[in-house]
XYZ file of C-alpha atoms in Angstrom:
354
model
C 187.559 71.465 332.895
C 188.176 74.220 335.497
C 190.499 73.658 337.754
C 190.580 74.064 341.439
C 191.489 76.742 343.636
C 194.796 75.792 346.222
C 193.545 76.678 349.698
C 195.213 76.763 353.001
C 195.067 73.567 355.071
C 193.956 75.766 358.097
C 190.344 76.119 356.544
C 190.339 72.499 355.443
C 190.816 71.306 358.503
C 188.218 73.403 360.288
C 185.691 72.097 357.702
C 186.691 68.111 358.487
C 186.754 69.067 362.013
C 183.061 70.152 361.668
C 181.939 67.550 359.781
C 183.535 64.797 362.467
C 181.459 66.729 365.160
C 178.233 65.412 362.861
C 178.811 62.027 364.915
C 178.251 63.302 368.508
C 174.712 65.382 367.371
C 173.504 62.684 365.570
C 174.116 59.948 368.175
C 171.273 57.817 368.949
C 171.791 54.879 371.418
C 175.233 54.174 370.170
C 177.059 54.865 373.348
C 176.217 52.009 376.065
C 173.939 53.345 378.448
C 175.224 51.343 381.475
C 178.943 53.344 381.038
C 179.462 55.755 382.913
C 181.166 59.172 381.678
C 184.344 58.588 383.057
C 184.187 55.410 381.207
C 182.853 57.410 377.925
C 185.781 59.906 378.339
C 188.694 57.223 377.901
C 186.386 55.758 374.925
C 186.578 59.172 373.406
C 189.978 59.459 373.789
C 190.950 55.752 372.288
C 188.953 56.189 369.640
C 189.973 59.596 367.953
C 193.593 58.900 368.747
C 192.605 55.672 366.231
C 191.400 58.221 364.043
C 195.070 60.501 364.414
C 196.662 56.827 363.431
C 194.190 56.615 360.333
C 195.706 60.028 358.899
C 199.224 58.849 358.486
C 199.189 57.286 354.956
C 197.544 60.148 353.763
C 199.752 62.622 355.619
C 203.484 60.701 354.529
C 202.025 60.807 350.449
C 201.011 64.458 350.947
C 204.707 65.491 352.541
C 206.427 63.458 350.539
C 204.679 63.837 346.789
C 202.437 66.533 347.706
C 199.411 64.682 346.153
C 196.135 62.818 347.392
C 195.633 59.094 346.235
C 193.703 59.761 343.124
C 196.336 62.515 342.174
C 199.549 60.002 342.389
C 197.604 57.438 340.090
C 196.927 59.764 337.743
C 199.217 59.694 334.603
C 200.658 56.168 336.044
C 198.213 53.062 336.143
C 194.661 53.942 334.419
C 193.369 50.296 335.392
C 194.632 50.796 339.197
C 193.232 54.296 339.363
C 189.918 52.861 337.878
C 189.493 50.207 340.892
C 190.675 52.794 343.171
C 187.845 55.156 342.133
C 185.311 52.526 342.234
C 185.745 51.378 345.666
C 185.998 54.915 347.102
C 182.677 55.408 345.619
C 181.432 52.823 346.978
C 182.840 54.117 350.063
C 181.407 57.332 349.986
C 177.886 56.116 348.707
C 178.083 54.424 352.268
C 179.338 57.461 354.212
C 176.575 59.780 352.771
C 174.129 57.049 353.861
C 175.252 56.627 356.860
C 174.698 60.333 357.738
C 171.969 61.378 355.870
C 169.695 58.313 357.107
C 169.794 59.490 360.932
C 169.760 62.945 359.943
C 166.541 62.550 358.061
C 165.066 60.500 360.579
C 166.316 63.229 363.432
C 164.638 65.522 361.724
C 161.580 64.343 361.358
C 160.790 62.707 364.212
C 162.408 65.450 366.894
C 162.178 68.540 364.830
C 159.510 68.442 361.937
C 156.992 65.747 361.751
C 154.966 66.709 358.689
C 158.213 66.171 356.639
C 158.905 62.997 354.900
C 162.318 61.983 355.486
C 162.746 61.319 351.403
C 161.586 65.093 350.787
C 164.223 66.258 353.128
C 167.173 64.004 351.761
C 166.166 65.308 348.152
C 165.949 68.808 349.327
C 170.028 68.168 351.197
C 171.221 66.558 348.099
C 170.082 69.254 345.578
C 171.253 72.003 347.351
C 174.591 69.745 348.107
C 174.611 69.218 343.735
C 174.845 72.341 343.746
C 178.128 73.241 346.382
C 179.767 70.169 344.574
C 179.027 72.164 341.233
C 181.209 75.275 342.838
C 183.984 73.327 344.180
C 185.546 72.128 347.270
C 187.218 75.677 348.012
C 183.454 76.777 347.848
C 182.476 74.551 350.324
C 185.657 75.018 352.851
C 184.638 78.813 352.739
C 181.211 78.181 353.816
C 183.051 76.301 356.595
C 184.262 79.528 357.995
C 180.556 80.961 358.865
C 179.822 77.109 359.788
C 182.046 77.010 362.626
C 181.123 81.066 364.143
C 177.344 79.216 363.980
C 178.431 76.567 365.662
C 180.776 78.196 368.456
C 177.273 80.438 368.949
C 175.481 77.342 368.966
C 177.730 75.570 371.667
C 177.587 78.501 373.770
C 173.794 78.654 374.229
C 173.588 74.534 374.751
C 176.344 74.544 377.061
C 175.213 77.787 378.660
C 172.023 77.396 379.086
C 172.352 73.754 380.331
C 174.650 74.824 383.152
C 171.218 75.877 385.194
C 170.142 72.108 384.932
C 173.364 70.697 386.347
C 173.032 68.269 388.925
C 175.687 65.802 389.544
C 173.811 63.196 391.413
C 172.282 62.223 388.034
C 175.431 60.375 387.119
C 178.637 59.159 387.999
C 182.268 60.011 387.791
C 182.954 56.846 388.297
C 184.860 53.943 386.246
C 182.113 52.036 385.262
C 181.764 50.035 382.013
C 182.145 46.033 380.817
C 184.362 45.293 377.934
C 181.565 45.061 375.924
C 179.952 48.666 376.850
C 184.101 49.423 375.658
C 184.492 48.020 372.223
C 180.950 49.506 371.246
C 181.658 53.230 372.643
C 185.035 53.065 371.055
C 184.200 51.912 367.788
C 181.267 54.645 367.503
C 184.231 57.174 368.601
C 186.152 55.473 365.802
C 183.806 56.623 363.053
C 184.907 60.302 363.100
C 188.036 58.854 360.653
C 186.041 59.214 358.029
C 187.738 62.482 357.617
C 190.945 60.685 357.156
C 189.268 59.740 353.908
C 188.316 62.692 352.417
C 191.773 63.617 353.467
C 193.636 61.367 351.400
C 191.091 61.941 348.781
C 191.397 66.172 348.830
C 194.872 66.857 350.266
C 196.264 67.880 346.638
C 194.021 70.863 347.107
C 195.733 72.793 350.154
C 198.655 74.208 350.754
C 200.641 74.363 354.097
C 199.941 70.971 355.427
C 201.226 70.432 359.050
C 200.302 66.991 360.905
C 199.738 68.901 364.333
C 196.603 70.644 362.633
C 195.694 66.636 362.503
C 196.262 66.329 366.231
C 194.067 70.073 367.027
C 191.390 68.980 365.175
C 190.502 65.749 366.497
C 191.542 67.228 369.879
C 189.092 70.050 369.562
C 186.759 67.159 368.339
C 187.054 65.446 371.495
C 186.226 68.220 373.642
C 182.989 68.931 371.736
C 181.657 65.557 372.172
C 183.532 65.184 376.173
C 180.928 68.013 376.457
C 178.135 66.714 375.119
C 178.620 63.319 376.762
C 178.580 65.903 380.061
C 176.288 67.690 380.214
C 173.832 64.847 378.402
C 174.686 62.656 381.657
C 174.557 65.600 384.258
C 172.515 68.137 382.988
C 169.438 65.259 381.447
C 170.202 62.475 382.771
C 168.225 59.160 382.968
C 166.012 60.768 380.796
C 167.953 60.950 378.243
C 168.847 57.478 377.582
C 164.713 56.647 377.468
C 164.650 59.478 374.391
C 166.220 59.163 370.885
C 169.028 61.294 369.652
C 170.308 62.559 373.345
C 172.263 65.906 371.887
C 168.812 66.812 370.968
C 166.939 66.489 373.664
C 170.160 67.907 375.471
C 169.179 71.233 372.930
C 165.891 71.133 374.217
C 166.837 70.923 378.045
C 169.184 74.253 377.248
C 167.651 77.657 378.214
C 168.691 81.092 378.927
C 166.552 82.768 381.043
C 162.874 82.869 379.326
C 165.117 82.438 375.853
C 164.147 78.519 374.689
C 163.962 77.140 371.101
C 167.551 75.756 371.205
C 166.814 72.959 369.499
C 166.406 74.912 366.496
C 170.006 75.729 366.590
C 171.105 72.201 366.558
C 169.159 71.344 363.695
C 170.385 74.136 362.200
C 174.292 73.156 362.567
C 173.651 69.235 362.099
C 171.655 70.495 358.725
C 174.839 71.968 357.685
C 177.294 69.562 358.991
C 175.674 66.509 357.083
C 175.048 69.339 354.113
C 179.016 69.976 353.899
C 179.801 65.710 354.305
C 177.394 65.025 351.069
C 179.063 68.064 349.538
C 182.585 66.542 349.746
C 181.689 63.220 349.420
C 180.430 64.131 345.568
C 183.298 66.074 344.677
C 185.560 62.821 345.938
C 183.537 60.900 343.721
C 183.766 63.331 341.119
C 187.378 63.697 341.159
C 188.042 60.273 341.544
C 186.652 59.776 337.987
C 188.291 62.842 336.487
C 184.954 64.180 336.503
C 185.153 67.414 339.100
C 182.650 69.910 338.633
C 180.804 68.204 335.728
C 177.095 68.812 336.789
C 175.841 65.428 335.175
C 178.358 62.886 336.733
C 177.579 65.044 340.341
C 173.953 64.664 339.572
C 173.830 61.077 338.846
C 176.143 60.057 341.996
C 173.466 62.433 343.972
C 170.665 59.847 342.228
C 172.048 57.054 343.465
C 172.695 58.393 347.126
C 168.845 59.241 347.144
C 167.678 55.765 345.341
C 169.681 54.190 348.406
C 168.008 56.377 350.826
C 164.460 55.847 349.540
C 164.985 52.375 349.555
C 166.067 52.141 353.459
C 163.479 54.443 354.055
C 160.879 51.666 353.276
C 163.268 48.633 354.455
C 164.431 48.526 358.244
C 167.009 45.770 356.532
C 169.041 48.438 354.695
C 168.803 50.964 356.749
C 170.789 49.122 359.395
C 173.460 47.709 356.992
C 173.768 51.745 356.451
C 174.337 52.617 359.889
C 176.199 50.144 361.261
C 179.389 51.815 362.811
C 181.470 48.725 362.669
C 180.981 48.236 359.498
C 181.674 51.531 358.511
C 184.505 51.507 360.876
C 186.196 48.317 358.688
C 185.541 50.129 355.707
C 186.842 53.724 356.950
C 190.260 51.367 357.737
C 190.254 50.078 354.477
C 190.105 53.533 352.282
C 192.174 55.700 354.872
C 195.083 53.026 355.563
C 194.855 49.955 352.788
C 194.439 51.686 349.926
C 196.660 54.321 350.574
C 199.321 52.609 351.257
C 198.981 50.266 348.531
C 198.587 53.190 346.380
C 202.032 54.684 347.091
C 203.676 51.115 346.831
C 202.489 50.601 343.615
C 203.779 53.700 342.435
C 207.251 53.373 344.597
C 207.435 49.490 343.304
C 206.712 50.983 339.526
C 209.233 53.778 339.825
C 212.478 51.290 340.891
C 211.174 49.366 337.915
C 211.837 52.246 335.590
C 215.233 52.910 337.053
């Protein structure tokens, strides 16, 4: 089996960092309306520094055995590295799901309506086969020209939104119920999925420093502080009458007689949810020994699409596949639980030897 490329943690980073920002373009409804974006700001902040907490397991076994959680069961325990790849595939079934439903649905109800959301998920998951296929260092390179499309991107939404500013459509106020605060957070908490594919991929990089942790999720932050601005300010109550609000924000964006932003958008949540699919089947892979074997890549693809064409005729499944709580209790369970029991298992078996 060929064997992956070391990278530096620099580009991997970048590429989690632009997957995370998937959550703010995709967001439809799942920030309280009645908050205001002072309010939204601290639920922001709570929630990614949740997130920072989330990458600690995965950061102490990468400094201190410089391996990821299927890498330090490897050799060891073939039953507990078994389970272990089982329920992160599980996991990751669920993550792809719960990206690739909205995106579909984004798609074609704000951007192309003649497309069926099923052609478009089979279209994403072949070409995603594919980068899988190549590799994760691949896929972190692609991240590079992902990120100078998205800086270009950010400058003509934020740009050309600045003409639309008016800040009597909102609030800087502190406005929000507990309620409105537990929901805002917990959608902010579902960037920590990152964590995951952190403690799943670390053995790949080299260089590993826990501030690039802290940059990322702070440069996360601002992106969707923005967002949450300029969606408030620059749209205002419209927005919260119109699904997915960073579109419409897209839309609102113009630079002079230059319009069509919206393209843009699509173009860097097409890629975002392309490179989360992408990584999500080489953790599977890998978590069966199984990296870069075009088969095992293409039959965890099937069942990714069997799930999607399934919610896409069932309302049922679709919500049990976007719930953020949910995916929030099971992002705690795969970036903290079984991490940590992971390393004690191999501590607890290593005194026993001794």
């Amino acid at each position: 089996m060929q064997q992956e490329v070391r990278f530096s943690s620099k580009r991997f980073f970048l590429t989690l960092m632009l997957c995370a920002c998937s959550v703010i373009l995709l967001q439809n409804g799942d920030v309280s309306q009645s908050s205001s974006f002072a309010f939204n700001v601290v639920c922001v902040a709570v929630g990614l520094f949740i997130c920072f907490l989330m990458f600690i397991p995965a950061a102490v076994i990468k400094r201190r055995t410089d391996a990821d959680v299927f890498t330090l069961l490897q050799g060891r325990s073939v039953s507990a590295l078994r389970a272990v790849a089982v329920f992160y595939a599980l996991y990751f079934i669920y993550t792809a799901e719960f990206f690739l439903l909205p995106y579909t649905d984004m798609f074609c109800k704000k951007y192309y309506s003649d497309a069926p959301p099923c052609v478009i998920s089979f279209l994403v998951l072949a070409g995603c086969v594919y980068a899988a296929f190549k590799g994760i260092n691949v896929i972190t390179r692609f991240g590079i020209f992902l990120f100078a499309f998205a800086m270009l991107t950010n400058v003509l939404i934020f740009g050309g939104s600045l003409s639309s500013l008016n800040l009597a459509n909102n609030s800087f106020s502190f406005e929000g119920d507990p309620a409105d605060f537990l929901k805002n957070t917990a959608y902010f908490i579902t960037p920590g999925f990152i964590a995951v594919l952190f403690a799943c991929l670390s053995s790949y990089v080299n260089g590993f420093r826990l501030r690039q942790t802290a940059v990322s999720l702070l440069l996360t932050g601002v992106k969707f502080i923005c967002i949450l601005f300029f969606v408030c300010f620059a749209v205002g109550a419209y927005a919260s009458r119109q699904e997915y609000q960073s579109f419409v924000l897209s839309r609102v964006a113009h630079l002079g007689s230059f319009a069509g932003i919206e393209s843009f958008l699509t173009g860097v949540s097409t890629m975002s949810v392309f490179m989360i699919t992408s990584l999500v089947l080489c953790c599977i892979g890998k978590g069966f020994g199984k990296s870069k074997s075009l088969p095992f890549i293409s039959f965890a693809a099937a069942v990714i699409f069997i799930i999607h064409l399934a919610a896409a005729y069932n309302q049922s499944v679709a919500m049990f596949f976007t719930a953020p709580l949910l995916f929030d209790s099971l992002t705690l369970a795969a970036a903290v639980i079984a991490p940590v029991g992971c390393y004690w298992l191999i501590r607890r078996s290593s005194r026993e030897k001794t």
